[in-house]
Amino acid sequence: MAEKISSILIANRGEIALRVIRCCKELGIRSIAIYSDEDVRAIHVKRADEAYHIGPAAPAQSYLNMAKIVETAKGAGADAIHPGYGFLSENENFPEMCEKNGIIFIGPTAKAMEVTGDKMKCKEVMNNAKVPTVPGSDGIIEDVEKAADIAHKAGYPVLLKSAFGGGGRGIRLANDEKQLRQEFEMASAESKAAFGKAALFVEKYLQRIRHIEFQLIRDSHGNGRHLFERECSIQRRHQKLIEMSPSPVVDQKTRERIGEIAVRAAAAVDYLNAGTAEFLRDPEGNFYFIEINSRLQVEHPVTELVTGLDLVKLQIAVAQGEEIPFKQEDLKMNGCAIECRINAEDPFYDFAPSVGPVPTCNIPYGPGVRVDTYLYPTCTVSGYYDSLVAKLLTWGRHFDEARVRMRNALDEFAIEGINTTIPLYKTIMEEDNFIKGDLSTDYLDRFKIFDKMAGDVKERTKDRASAAVAAVLLQSEFVKKSGTTENNAAARSKWKSRGATS
Ligand code: ADP
Ligand code: ADP
Ligand code: MG
C-alpha cells in the first residue's frame, strides 16, 4: 500500500485548480500551485499553500511543460501531482515521468491511458469485451479511397474522426462521397495539427442521438463502480454545454444495465482512478460506446450533487492505494442536478471568444446552487487558455426544481466586460423541448434556439458597451487607489514564486 499523500502539486489552472485546492484543504494536504506569466493574479495562486512560477503564457511553455512541472514538484517536495482536465491530463508520458521521479500521479496508469487515448485501440478492446460500439472502420484509414469504400458500406452520412482526438476537435461530417473526399484532407490536417497524428477513422453518423455517459471509479485492487449517468446532449460543435443527472430517458433498469457495461469497459482496459465511459443513445434506445475519458471530467460536480460523493477525495484515496469505500448497491441517486458551462464566448456570434478584464461580477448563491469558478471582480479572462470561466450547477429534488433554480441563478449571474454563454442558457431553461426532456446532440439547430434567443440581442449590445466603459473606469480607479501595477501587486502578496529549477 502506498503511503498517505500529504502534499499535492496541481498541474493546472482556473476553476479546476481551485476545486483540487479546496479538497486538499479539507483533507489537511499541502497544496502547491503552478502559474504562468499570464496567471500572476489568478486566484488559484493565492488560495494554494504555495505557488511556483513555471513559464510564459503559452501553454507549451508552462502548463504543458512536463519536465518543468515535475522538477517543480520535486523541488517543492510534492508527494503527488493532480493533472485536472485538459493540458497534460491525458498524456500517457506524464504518469510515466511522475513514476520515474517517485511522484504519485492522481489518475490512471500510463498503460490504461495509452489504450483509452487511442479511440481505435479502445474500440477494439470493447468489441472483444462484447461492449457495443458505433459501426465503422476497424482501424485507422490511410487513404481516401479506403475511406470512401468503408463509408459506402456503412452508408452515409458518416463521421471522420481523429483516433487521438478530444474536446470535439478533429470530427467532420460527410453526407456523401464528394463531401467525404473534400473533408478527408482537412480532417487529416486538423488531426495532425491538434493531436500530432493524422490518424483518422470512419464511423457511421448516428442521428438524433443523445450523449449519455457513466462516471467510473476503479481502484488498484480491481474494484470498479459506476456513479450513474450524466446526460450531455446539449452541445455545440460536438462539445458539451449543459449536463444533467439523471437523464430523462434512463430508467433504473437501463442504468444498471449500461452501468454494468461501463464497469466492464473499465475493467477491459485495466483502468485506474476516476474516468468516464461515453455512449451515444439512438432514438430506439440502443447504446453505443464511443470512448473512455481518462481523467476527472469537467462535469464531475453533476455527479457529486446527486450522489453526495466527493470525486477528488475518491481520486486521492484510490491514488494512495485505498479500496473504494462503498459497494455498487450502497449508492443511491438523490434528486436532480444540472450544470451550465459558462464560457467566455459570444453565443450571438457563433461562439466567438470574448476575453479581457472583468471589472465586476456577481456570482449567484442560495439553496441548491454551486458555482465553480476562477472569476473575481477585477480579474482578467485570458485568451491563451480554455474559454470555460465558470460552472454553474443547481440541485433540486426533481428536474423542475433544479431547472427553476438554474433559471433564477442565471438571472443573478452577472459578468461585466466580456460576453458569455449565459443568455443562451436563459433561453434554454424556458424552452418547451428542454422542459419536456426532448434532447439530442443537434438540439440547438433542431429547435432553432438561436432564433428564440434573438430578442436579447439589443440587451447584449447595451451590456457590452456599458461594460466596456465600466472596465475602463474601474481599472483606472484600481490603479489610483493601490498605486500599483500587476507586477508589484504580485510582489506584495504572500505567494512564494520560487522557480524550482532556475
Ligand atoms: P469533458 O468530457 O470533461 O466535458 P471536454 O471534451 O469538454 O471534456 O474537454 C475537457 C477539457 O479538456 C477542455 O478544456 C478541452 O479543451 C480539453 N481537452 C479535451 N481533450 C483534449 C485533448 N486531446 N488535447 C487537449 N485538450 C483536450
Ligand atoms: P471527443 O473525443 O472529441 O469528445 P467523441 O467521440 O466523444 O469525441 O464525440 C464527441 C461528440 O461528437 C459526441 O458527444 C457526439 O455529439 C458527436 N459524435 C461522436 N460520434 C458520433 C457518431 N458516430 N454519430 C453522431 N455523433 C457523434
Ligand atoms: Mg468525448
Coordinates of C-alpha atoms and ligand atoms in Angstrom, one line a residue:
M1 CA 0.0 0.0 0.0
A2 CA 1.3 3.4 -0.9
E3 CA 1.9 6.0 1.7
K4 CA -0.6 8.6 2.6
I5 CA -0.4 11.6 0.4
S6 CA 0.5 14.8 2.3
S7 CA 1.2 17.3 -0.4
I8 CA -0.2 17.7 -4.0
L9 CA 1.0 19.8 -6.9
I10 CA -1.9 20.9 -9.1
A11 CA -0.7 20.9 -12.7
N12 CA -3.5 23.1 -13.9
R13 CA -5.1 26.5 -13.6
G14 CA -8.6 28.0 -13.4
E15 CA -11.6 26.6 -11.7
I16 CA -10.3 23.0 -11.6
A17 CA -7.1 24.1 -9.8
L18 CA -9.3 25.7 -7.2
R19 CA -11.5 22.6 -7.0
V20 CA -8.5 20.5 -6.1
I21 CA -7.0 23.0 -3.7
R22 CA -10.3 23.1 -1.8
C23 CA -10.2 19.3 -1.5
C24 CA -6.6 19.5 -0.2
K25 CA -7.6 22.0 2.4
E26 CA -10.4 19.8 3.6
L27 CA -8.1 16.8 3.9
G28 CA -5.2 18.7 5.5
I29 CA -3.0 18.2 2.5
R30 CA -0.4 20.8 1.5
S31 CA -1.5 22.3 -1.9
I32 CA 1.1 23.5 -4.4
A33 CA 0.0 25.6 -7.4
I34 CA 1.9 26.5 -10.5
Y35 CA 1.3 29.5 -12.7
S36 CA 2.3 31.2 -16.0
D37 CA 3.1 34.9 -16.6
E38 CA -0.5 35.3 -17.6
D39 CA -1.8 33.9 -14.3
V40 CA 0.2 36.0 -11.8
R41 CA -3.0 37.5 -10.4
A42 CA -5.0 34.3 -10.7
I43 CA -7.0 33.2 -7.7
H44 CA -5.6 29.6 -7.6
V45 CA -2.2 31.1 -6.9
K46 CA -3.5 32.9 -3.9
R47 CA -5.5 30.1 -2.5
A48 CA -2.8 27.4 -2.6
D49 CA -0.4 27.0 0.3
E50 CA 2.5 27.6 -2.1
A51 CA 2.7 28.7 -5.8
Y52 CA 5.5 28.4 -8.3
H53 CA 6.0 30.3 -11.5
I54 CA 6.7 27.9 -14.3
G55 CA 6.9 30.0 -17.5
P56 CA 5.4 32.2 -20.1
A57 CA 1.7 32.4 -21.0
A58 CA 1.8 30.0 -24.0
P59 CA 0.7 26.6 -22.6
A60 CA 3.5 24.7 -24.4
Q61 CA 6.0 26.7 -22.3
S62 CA 4.1 26.5 -19.0
Y63 CA 1.1 24.2 -18.2
L64 CA 2.2 21.7 -20.9
N65 CA 5.9 21.7 -19.9
M66 CA 6.0 18.3 -18.3
A67 CA 9.7 18.3 -17.3
K68 CA 9.5 21.7 -15.7
I69 CA 6.3 20.7 -13.8
V70 CA 7.9 17.5 -12.5
E71 CA 11.1 19.4 -11.5
T72 CA 8.9 21.9 -9.7
A73 CA 7.1 19.2 -7.9
K74 CA 10.3 17.6 -6.8
G75 CA 11.8 20.9 -5.6
A76 CA 8.6 21.6 -3.6
G77 CA 8.7 18.1 -2.1
A78 CA 5.3 17.2 -3.5
D79 CA 4.1 13.6 -2.9
A80 CA 1.6 13.6 -5.8
I81 CA 0.5 15.5 -8.8
H82 CA -3.1 16.1 -9.8
P83 CA -3.4 16.9 -13.5
G84 CA -7.0 18.3 -13.6
Y85 CA -8.6 18.1 -17.0
G86 CA -7.2 19.3 -20.4
F87 CA -3.5 20.2 -20.6
L88 CA -1.4 17.1 -19.6
S89 CA -4.2 15.1 -18.0
E90 CA -4.5 12.6 -20.9
N91 CA -0.8 12.4 -21.9
E92 CA 0.5 9.0 -21.0
N93 CA 4.1 10.3 -20.7
F94 CA 3.0 12.3 -17.7
P95 CA 2.2 9.4 -15.3
E96 CA 5.3 7.7 -16.5
M97 CA 7.6 10.7 -15.8
C98 CA 5.9 11.1 -12.4
E99 CA 6.6 7.5 -11.5
K100 CA 10.2 7.7 -12.6
N101 CA 10.6 10.6 -10.2
G102 CA 8.9 9.0 -7.3
I103 CA 5.8 11.1 -7.5
I104 CA 2.3 9.6 -7.3
F105 CA 0.1 10.5 -10.4
I106 CA -3.5 11.0 -9.4
G107 CA -5.1 9.3 -12.3
P108 CA -4.8 6.2 -14.5
T109 CA -1.6 4.3 -15.3
A110 CA 0.3 5.2 -18.4
K111 CA -0.8 1.9 -20.0
A112 CA -4.5 2.4 -19.4
M113 CA -4.2 6.0 -20.7
E114 CA -2.5 4.8 -23.8
V115 CA -5.3 2.4 -24.7
T116 CA -8.1 4.9 -23.9
G117 CA -6.3 7.7 -25.7
D118 CA -6.3 5.7 -28.9
K119 CA -10.0 5.5 -29.8
M120 CA -9.4 2.8 -32.4
K121 CA -7.5 0.6 -30.0
C122 CA -10.1 1.2 -27.3
K123 CA -12.9 0.2 -29.6
E124 CA -11.1 -3.0 -30.4
V125 CA -10.8 -3.8 -26.7
M126 CA -14.5 -3.0 -26.2
N127 CA -15.6 -5.2 -29.2
N128 CA -13.6 -8.1 -27.7
A129 CA -15.3 -7.5 -24.3
K130 CA -18.7 -7.5 -26.1
V131 CA -19.3 -3.9 -25.4
P132 CA -21.4 -2.4 -28.3
T133 CA -19.6 0.3 -30.3
V134 CA -20.6 2.5 -33.2
P135 CA -20.3 0.7 -36.6
G136 CA -17.4 1.9 -38.7
S137 CA -13.8 1.1 -39.8
D138 CA -11.9 -1.5 -37.9
G139 CA -8.7 0.5 -37.9
I140 CA -7.0 3.7 -39.0
I141 CA -7.6 4.7 -42.6
E142 CA -4.6 5.7 -44.5
D143 CA -6.1 6.9 -47.8
V144 CA -9.2 8.5 -49.0
E145 CA -10.1 5.6 -51.4
K146 CA -10.3 3.2 -48.4
A147 CA -12.4 5.8 -46.5
A148 CA -14.8 6.0 -49.4
D149 CA -15.1 2.3 -49.6
I150 CA -15.9 1.9 -45.9
A151 CA -18.3 4.8 -45.9
H152 CA -20.1 3.3 -48.9
K153 CA -20.5 0.0 -46.9
A154 CA -21.6 1.7 -43.7
G155 CA -23.9 4.0 -45.5
Y156 CA -23.9 7.9 -45.5
P157 CA -23.8 10.1 -43.6
V158 CA -20.5 9.2 -41.8
L159 CA -18.2 11.0 -39.5
L160 CA -14.4 11.2 -39.9
K161 CA -12.8 11.2 -36.5
S162 CA -9.3 11.6 -35.3
A163 CA -8.1 8.5 -33.4
F164 CA -6.4 10.7 -30.9
G165 CA -9.0 13.5 -30.8
G166 CA -10.6 15.1 -27.9
G167 CA -12.7 18.2 -26.9
G168 CA -14.8 17.8 -30.1
R169 CA -11.9 18.6 -32.4
G170 CA -11.0 16.6 -35.4
I171 CA -14.6 15.4 -36.0
R172 CA -16.0 16.0 -39.5
L173 CA -19.3 15.1 -41.2
A174 CA -19.7 13.7 -44.7
N175 CA -23.1 13.4 -46.2
D176 CA -21.9 11.9 -49.5
E177 CA -18.8 10.7 -51.2
K178 CA -18.0 14.1 -52.7
Q179 CA -18.0 15.7 -49.3
L180 CA -16.0 12.8 -47.8
R181 CA -13.3 13.4 -50.3
Q182 CA -13.2 17.1 -49.5
E183 CA -13.3 16.6 -45.7
F184 CA -10.7 13.9 -45.6
E185 CA -7.7 16.1 -46.3
M186 CA -8.9 18.8 -43.9
A187 CA -9.7 16.3 -41.1
S188 CA -6.2 14.8 -41.5
A189 CA -4.5 18.2 -41.3
E190 CA -6.6 19.2 -38.3
S191 CA -5.9 16.0 -36.5
K192 CA -2.1 16.3 -37.3
A193 CA -2.1 19.9 -36.1
A194 CA -4.1 19.3 -32.9
F195 CA -3.0 15.8 -31.8
G196 CA 0.3 15.3 -33.6
K197 CA -1.0 12.4 -35.8
A198 CA -3.1 12.4 -38.9
A199 CA -4.7 9.1 -37.9
L200 CA -8.4 9.1 -39.0
F201 CA -11.2 6.5 -38.8
V202 CA -14.7 6.4 -40.1
E203 CA -17.9 6.0 -38.0
K204 CA -21.5 5.8 -39.0
Y205 CA -23.1 9.1 -38.2
L206 CA -25.9 8.4 -35.8
Q207 CA -28.8 10.8 -36.0
R208 CA -31.0 12.4 -33.4
I209 CA -28.8 10.9 -30.7
R210 CA -28.2 11.6 -27.1
H211 CA -24.8 11.7 -25.4
I212 CA -25.1 9.8 -22.2
E213 CA -22.0 8.9 -20.1
F214 CA -21.3 7.0 -16.9
Q215 CA -18.9 8.2 -14.2
L216 CA -16.5 5.5 -13.2
I217 CA -14.1 4.9 -10.4
R218 CA -11.7 2.0 -10.2
D219 CA -9.1 1.1 -7.5
S220 CA -5.8 -0.8 -7.6
H221 CA -7.5 -3.8 -6.0
G222 CA -9.6 -4.4 -9.1
N223 CA -12.8 -2.9 -7.7
G224 CA -14.8 -0.9 -10.1
R225 CA -18.0 1.1 -9.6
H226 CA -20.1 3.4 -11.7
L227 CA -21.6 6.5 -10.2
F228 CA -24.6 6.6 -12.5
E229 CA -25.1 8.6 -15.7
R230 CA -24.9 12.2 -16.9
E231 CA -26.8 13.3 -20.0
C232 CA -24.7 15.8 -22.0
S233 CA -26.7 16.1 -25.2
I234 CA -26.9 19.9 -25.4
Q235 CA -23.7 20.6 -27.3
R236 CA -22.2 23.0 -29.9
R237 CA -19.5 21.7 -32.3
H238 CA -19.5 18.3 -30.6
Q239 CA -18.7 20.0 -27.3
K240 CA -20.9 19.9 -24.2
L241 CA -22.7 22.9 -22.9
I242 CA -25.3 21.6 -20.5
E243 CA -25.1 18.4 -18.5
M244 CA -27.5 16.8 -16.1
S245 CA -28.2 13.8 -14.0
P246 CA -30.3 11.7 -14.1
S247 CA -31.0 11.5 -17.8
P248 CA -34.7 11.9 -18.6
V249 CA -34.6 8.7 -20.7
V250 CA -32.6 6.4 -18.4
D251 CA -34.7 4.3 -16.0
Q252 CA -33.4 2.2 -13.2
K253 CA -33.1 -1.0 -15.3
T254 CA -31.2 0.7 -18.1
R255 CA -29.0 2.5 -15.6
E256 CA -28.0 -0.8 -14.1
R257 CA -27.5 -2.5 -17.5
I258 CA -25.4 0.3 -19.1
G259 CA -23.6 1.0 -15.8
E260 CA -22.5 -2.6 -15.7
I261 CA -21.3 -2.4 -19.3
A262 CA -19.3 0.8 -18.3
V263 CA -17.7 -1.0 -15.4
R264 CA -16.9 -3.9 -17.7
A265 CA -15.4 -1.5 -20.2
A266 CA -13.1 0.0 -17.5
A267 CA -12.0 -3.5 -16.4
A268 CA -11.2 -4.4 -20.0
V269 CA -8.6 -1.7 -20.2
D270 CA -7.4 -2.3 -16.6
Y271 CA -8.5 1.2 -15.7
L272 CA -7.4 3.0 -12.5
N273 CA -8.9 6.0 -10.7
A274 CA -11.7 8.3 -12.0
G275 CA -12.8 8.1 -15.6
T276 CA -15.9 8.4 -17.8
A277 CA -17.4 5.9 -20.3
E278 CA -19.2 7.9 -23.0
F279 CA -22.1 6.4 -25.0
L280 CA -24.4 7.5 -27.7
R281 CA -28.0 6.5 -27.5
D282 CA -30.2 6.3 -30.6
P283 CA -34.0 7.1 -30.6
E284 CA -34.7 3.3 -30.4
G285 CA -32.9 3.2 -27.1
N286 CA -29.7 1.4 -28.2
F287 CA -26.5 2.5 -26.5
Y288 CA -23.1 2.6 -28.4
F289 CA -19.8 3.0 -26.5
I290 CA -17.7 5.9 -28.0
E291 CA -14.7 6.4 -25.7
I292 CA -13.3 6.5 -22.2
N293 CA -12.1 9.8 -20.9
S294 CA -9.1 9.0 -18.7
R295 CA -9.4 11.9 -16.3
L296 CA -11.7 13.9 -14.0
Q297 CA -14.4 15.3 -16.2
V298 CA -15.4 19.0 -16.4
E299 CA -18.9 18.0 -15.4
H300 CA -18.0 15.8 -12.5
P301 CA -19.8 18.1 -10.0
V302 CA -23.2 17.0 -11.5
T303 CA -22.4 13.5 -10.2
E304 CA -21.2 14.9 -6.8
L305 CA -24.6 16.7 -6.3
V306 CA -26.7 13.6 -7.0
T307 CA -24.5 11.0 -5.1
G308 CA -23.2 13.2 -2.3
L309 CA -19.7 11.9 -3.0
D310 CA -16.6 14.0 -3.4
L311 CA -14.8 12.7 -6.6
V312 CA -11.5 14.4 -5.9
K313 CA -11.4 12.8 -2.4
L314 CA -12.1 9.5 -4.0
Q315 CA -9.3 10.1 -6.6
I316 CA -6.8 10.8 -3.8
A317 CA -7.9 7.8 -1.8
V318 CA -7.5 5.5 -4.8
A319 CA -4.2 7.0 -5.7
Q320 CA -2.8 6.2 -2.3
G321 CA -3.8 2.6 -2.7
E322 CA -7.0 2.5 -0.7
E323 CA -10.0 0.4 -1.7
I324 CA -13.2 2.2 -2.9
P325 CA -15.1 2.6 0.4
F326 CA -18.5 1.5 -0.9
K327 CA -20.2 -1.2 -2.9
Q328 CA -22.3 -0.6 -6.0
E329 CA -25.5 -1.3 -4.2
D330 CA -24.7 1.2 -1.4
L331 CA -25.0 4.1 -3.9
K332 CA -28.2 6.0 -4.3
M333 CA -29.2 8.8 -6.6
N334 CA -30.7 11.7 -4.9
G335 CA -32.7 14.4 -6.8
C336 CA -31.5 16.1 -10.0
A337 CA -28.5 18.2 -10.9
I338 CA -27.9 20.5 -13.9
E339 CA -24.7 22.2 -15.0
C340 CA -24.3 25.1 -17.4
R341 CA -20.8 25.7 -18.7
I342 CA -20.3 29.4 -18.6
N343 CA -17.9 30.1 -21.5
A344 CA -16.3 33.4 -22.4
E345 CA -17.8 33.2 -25.8
D346 CA -20.5 35.2 -27.6
P347 CA -23.5 32.9 -28.4
F348 CA -24.9 35.7 -30.7
Y349 CA -21.8 35.5 -32.9
D350 CA -21.2 31.8 -33.4
F351 CA -19.5 31.4 -30.0
A352 CA -16.6 33.8 -30.9
P353 CA -14.2 34.0 -28.0
S354 CA -14.6 37.1 -25.8
V355 CA -11.7 37.9 -23.5
G356 CA -10.4 40.8 -21.4
P357 CA -10.9 42.4 -18.0
V358 CA -13.9 41.7 -15.8
P359 CA -14.4 44.8 -13.7
T360 CA -17.2 43.3 -11.7
C361 CA -19.1 40.1 -11.4
N362 CA -22.0 38.9 -9.3
I363 CA -21.8 35.2 -8.5
P364 CA -25.2 33.6 -7.6
Y365 CA -25.8 31.6 -4.5
G366 CA -28.7 30.3 -2.4
P367 CA -30.3 26.9 -1.9
G368 CA -29.2 24.2 -4.3
V369 CA -26.6 26.5 -6.1
R370 CA -23.0 25.6 -6.6
V371 CA -20.5 27.7 -8.6
D372 CA -17.0 26.5 -9.5
T373 CA -15.2 29.5 -11.0
Y374 CA -12.0 31.4 -11.1
L375 CA -13.7 34.7 -11.6
Y376 CA -13.5 37.6 -9.2
P377 CA -14.1 41.4 -9.6
T378 CA -11.1 43.0 -11.5
C379 CA -9.8 39.6 -12.8
T380 CA -8.9 39.2 -16.4
V381 CA -10.1 36.4 -18.8
S382 CA -7.1 35.4 -20.8
G383 CA -7.2 34.4 -24.5
Y384 CA -4.4 31.9 -24.0
Y385 CA -6.5 29.2 -22.3
D386 CA -9.8 27.4 -22.3
S387 CA -12.9 29.5 -22.6
L388 CA -14.6 27.9 -19.6
V389 CA -14.8 30.6 -16.9
A390 CA -17.4 29.1 -14.5
K391 CA -19.6 26.1 -14.0
L392 CA -23.0 26.9 -12.6
L393 CA -24.8 24.0 -11.1
T394 CA -28.1 23.7 -9.4
W395 CA -29.6 20.8 -7.5
G396 CA -33.3 20.1 -6.9
R397 CA -35.4 17.3 -5.5
H398 CA -36.6 16.8 -9.1
F399 CA -35.8 18.1 -12.5
D400 CA -38.1 21.1 -12.4
E401 CA -36.8 22.3 -9.1
A402 CA -33.3 22.2 -10.4
R403 CA -34.3 23.9 -13.7
V404 CA -36.1 26.8 -12.0
R405 CA -33.2 27.3 -9.6
M406 CA -30.9 27.3 -12.7
R407 CA -33.1 29.9 -14.4
N408 CA -33.0 32.2 -11.4
A409 CA -29.3 31.7 -10.7
L410 CA -28.6 32.6 -14.4
D411 CA -30.6 35.8 -13.8
E412 CA -28.4 36.6 -10.8
F413 CA -25.2 35.8 -12.6
A414 CA -23.6 39.0 -13.9
I415 CA -20.2 39.1 -15.6
E416 CA -19.2 42.5 -16.8
G417 CA -16.7 43.2 -19.6
I418 CA -17.0 40.0 -21.6
N419 CA -19.7 38.2 -23.4
T420 CA -20.7 34.7 -22.1
T421 CA -23.0 31.9 -22.9
I422 CA -25.4 32.9 -20.1
P423 CA -28.1 34.4 -22.5
L424 CA -28.2 31.1 -24.4
Y425 CA -28.8 29.1 -21.2
K426 CA -31.5 31.5 -20.0
T427 CA -33.4 30.8 -23.3
I428 CA -32.9 27.0 -22.9
M429 CA -34.2 26.9 -19.3
E430 CA -37.5 28.3 -20.5
E431 CA -37.7 26.3 -23.8
D432 CA -40.6 23.7 -24.1
N433 CA -38.5 20.9 -25.5
F434 CA -35.9 21.2 -22.8
I435 CA -38.6 21.2 -20.2
K436 CA -40.1 18.0 -21.8
G437 CA -36.6 16.4 -21.9
D438 CA -36.6 16.1 -25.7
L439 CA -32.9 16.3 -26.0
S440 CA -30.4 15.4 -28.8
T441 CA -26.9 16.5 -29.8
D442 CA -28.5 18.7 -32.5
Y443 CA -30.8 20.3 -30.0
L444 CA -29.7 23.9 -30.8
D445 CA -30.3 23.6 -34.5
R446 CA -33.3 21.4 -34.3
F447 CA -35.3 23.7 -32.1
K448 CA -33.9 26.9 -33.6
I449 CA -32.6 28.1 -30.2
F450 CA -30.7 31.0 -31.7
D451 CA -33.8 32.4 -33.2
K452 CA -35.5 32.1 -29.9
M453 CA -32.6 33.9 -28.2
A454 CA -32.6 36.7 -30.8
G455 CA -34.8 39.0 -28.8
D456 CA -32.0 39.6 -26.4
V457 CA -29.5 41.0 -28.9
K458 CA -30.2 44.6 -28.1
E459 CA -29.8 44.0 -24.4
R460 CA -26.4 42.3 -25.0
T461 CA -25.0 45.1 -27.1
K462 CA -26.0 47.6 -24.4
D463 CA -24.4 45.4 -21.8
R464 CA -21.2 45.2 -23.8
A465 CA -21.0 49.0 -24.3
S466 CA -21.7 49.8 -20.7
A467 CA -19.4 47.0 -19.5
A468 CA -16.5 48.4 -21.6
V469 CA -17.0 51.8 -20.0
A470 CA -17.2 50.3 -16.6
A471 CA -14.0 48.3 -17.2
V472 CA -12.0 51.4 -18.1
L473 CA -13.3 53.3 -15.1
L474 CA -12.7 50.5 -12.7
Q475 CA -9.2 49.8 -13.9
S476 CA -8.1 53.4 -13.5
E477 CA -9.8 53.5 -10.1
F478 CA -7.9 50.4 -9.1
V479 CA -4.6 51.8 -10.2
K480 CA -5.2 55.1 -8.5
K481 CA -6.2 53.5 -5.2
S482 CA -3.5 50.9 -4.9
G483 CA -0.9 52.8 -6.9
T484 CA 0.1 49.5 -8.3
T485 CA 0.7 47.5 -11.4
E486 CA 0.2 43.8 -11.7
N487 CA 3.9 43.1 -11.1
N488 CA 4.3 44.8 -7.8
A489 CA 0.9 43.6 -6.7
A490 CA 2.4 40.1 -7.0
A491 CA 5.4 41.1 -5.0
R492 CA 3.3 42.5 -2.2
S493 CA 1.4 39.3 -1.8
K494 CA 2.5 36.3 0.3
W495 CA 2.8 33.9 -2.6
K496 CA 6.1 32.2 -3.0
S497 CA 7.3 32.4 -6.5
R498 CA 10.5 30.5 -6.4
G499 CA 11.2 28.5 -9.6
A500 CA 12.4 25.1 -8.6
T501 CA 14.8 24.7 -11.4
S502 CA 16.2 28.2 -12.1
Ligands
ADP1 P1 -15.4 16.7 -20.7 O1 -15.8 15.5 -21.3 O2 -14.7 16.7 -19.4 O3 -16.5 17.7 -20.8 P2 -14.1 18.1 -22.9 O4 -14.1 17.3 -24.1 O5 -15.0 19.3 -22.8 O6 -14.3 17.2 -21.6 O7 -12.7 18.6 -22.6 C1 -12.3 19.0 -21.3 C2 -11.1 19.9 -21.4 O8 -10.0 19.2 -21.9 C3 -11.4 21.0 -22.3 O9 -10.7 22.1 -21.7 C4 -10.8 20.6 -23.6 O10 -10.3 21.7 -24.4 C5 -9.6 19.8 -23.1 N1 -9.3 18.6 -24.0 C6 -10.0 17.5 -24.2 N2 -9.4 16.6 -24.9 C7 -8.2 17.2 -25.2 C8 -7.0 16.7 -25.9 N3 -7.0 15.5 -26.5 N4 -6.0 17.5 -26.0 C9 -6.0 18.7 -25.4 N5 -7.0 19.2 -24.7 C10 -8.1 18.4 -24.6
ADP2 P1 -14.2 13.8 -28.3 O1 -13.1 12.9 -28.0 O2 -13.9 15.0 -29.1 O3 -15.0 14.1 -27.1 P2 -16.3 11.9 -29.0 O4 -16.0 10.7 -29.8 O5 -16.5 11.7 -27.6 O6 -15.2 12.9 -29.3 O7 -17.6 12.6 -29.6 C1 -17.9 13.9 -29.2 C2 -19.3 14.2 -29.7 O8 -19.4 14.1 -31.2 C3 -20.4 13.3 -29.2 O9 -20.9 13.7 -27.9 C4 -21.5 13.4 -30.3 O10 -22.2 14.6 -30.1 C5 -20.7 13.5 -31.5 N1 -20.5 12.2 -32.1 C6 -19.4 11.4 -31.9 N2 -19.5 10.2 -32.6 C7 -20.7 10.3 -33.3 C8 -21.4 9.4 -34.2 N3 -20.9 8.3 -34.5 N4 -22.6 9.8 -34.7 C9 -23.1 11.0 -34.3 N5 -22.5 11.9 -33.5 C10 -21.3 11.5 -32.9
MG3 MG -15.8 12.6 -25.8

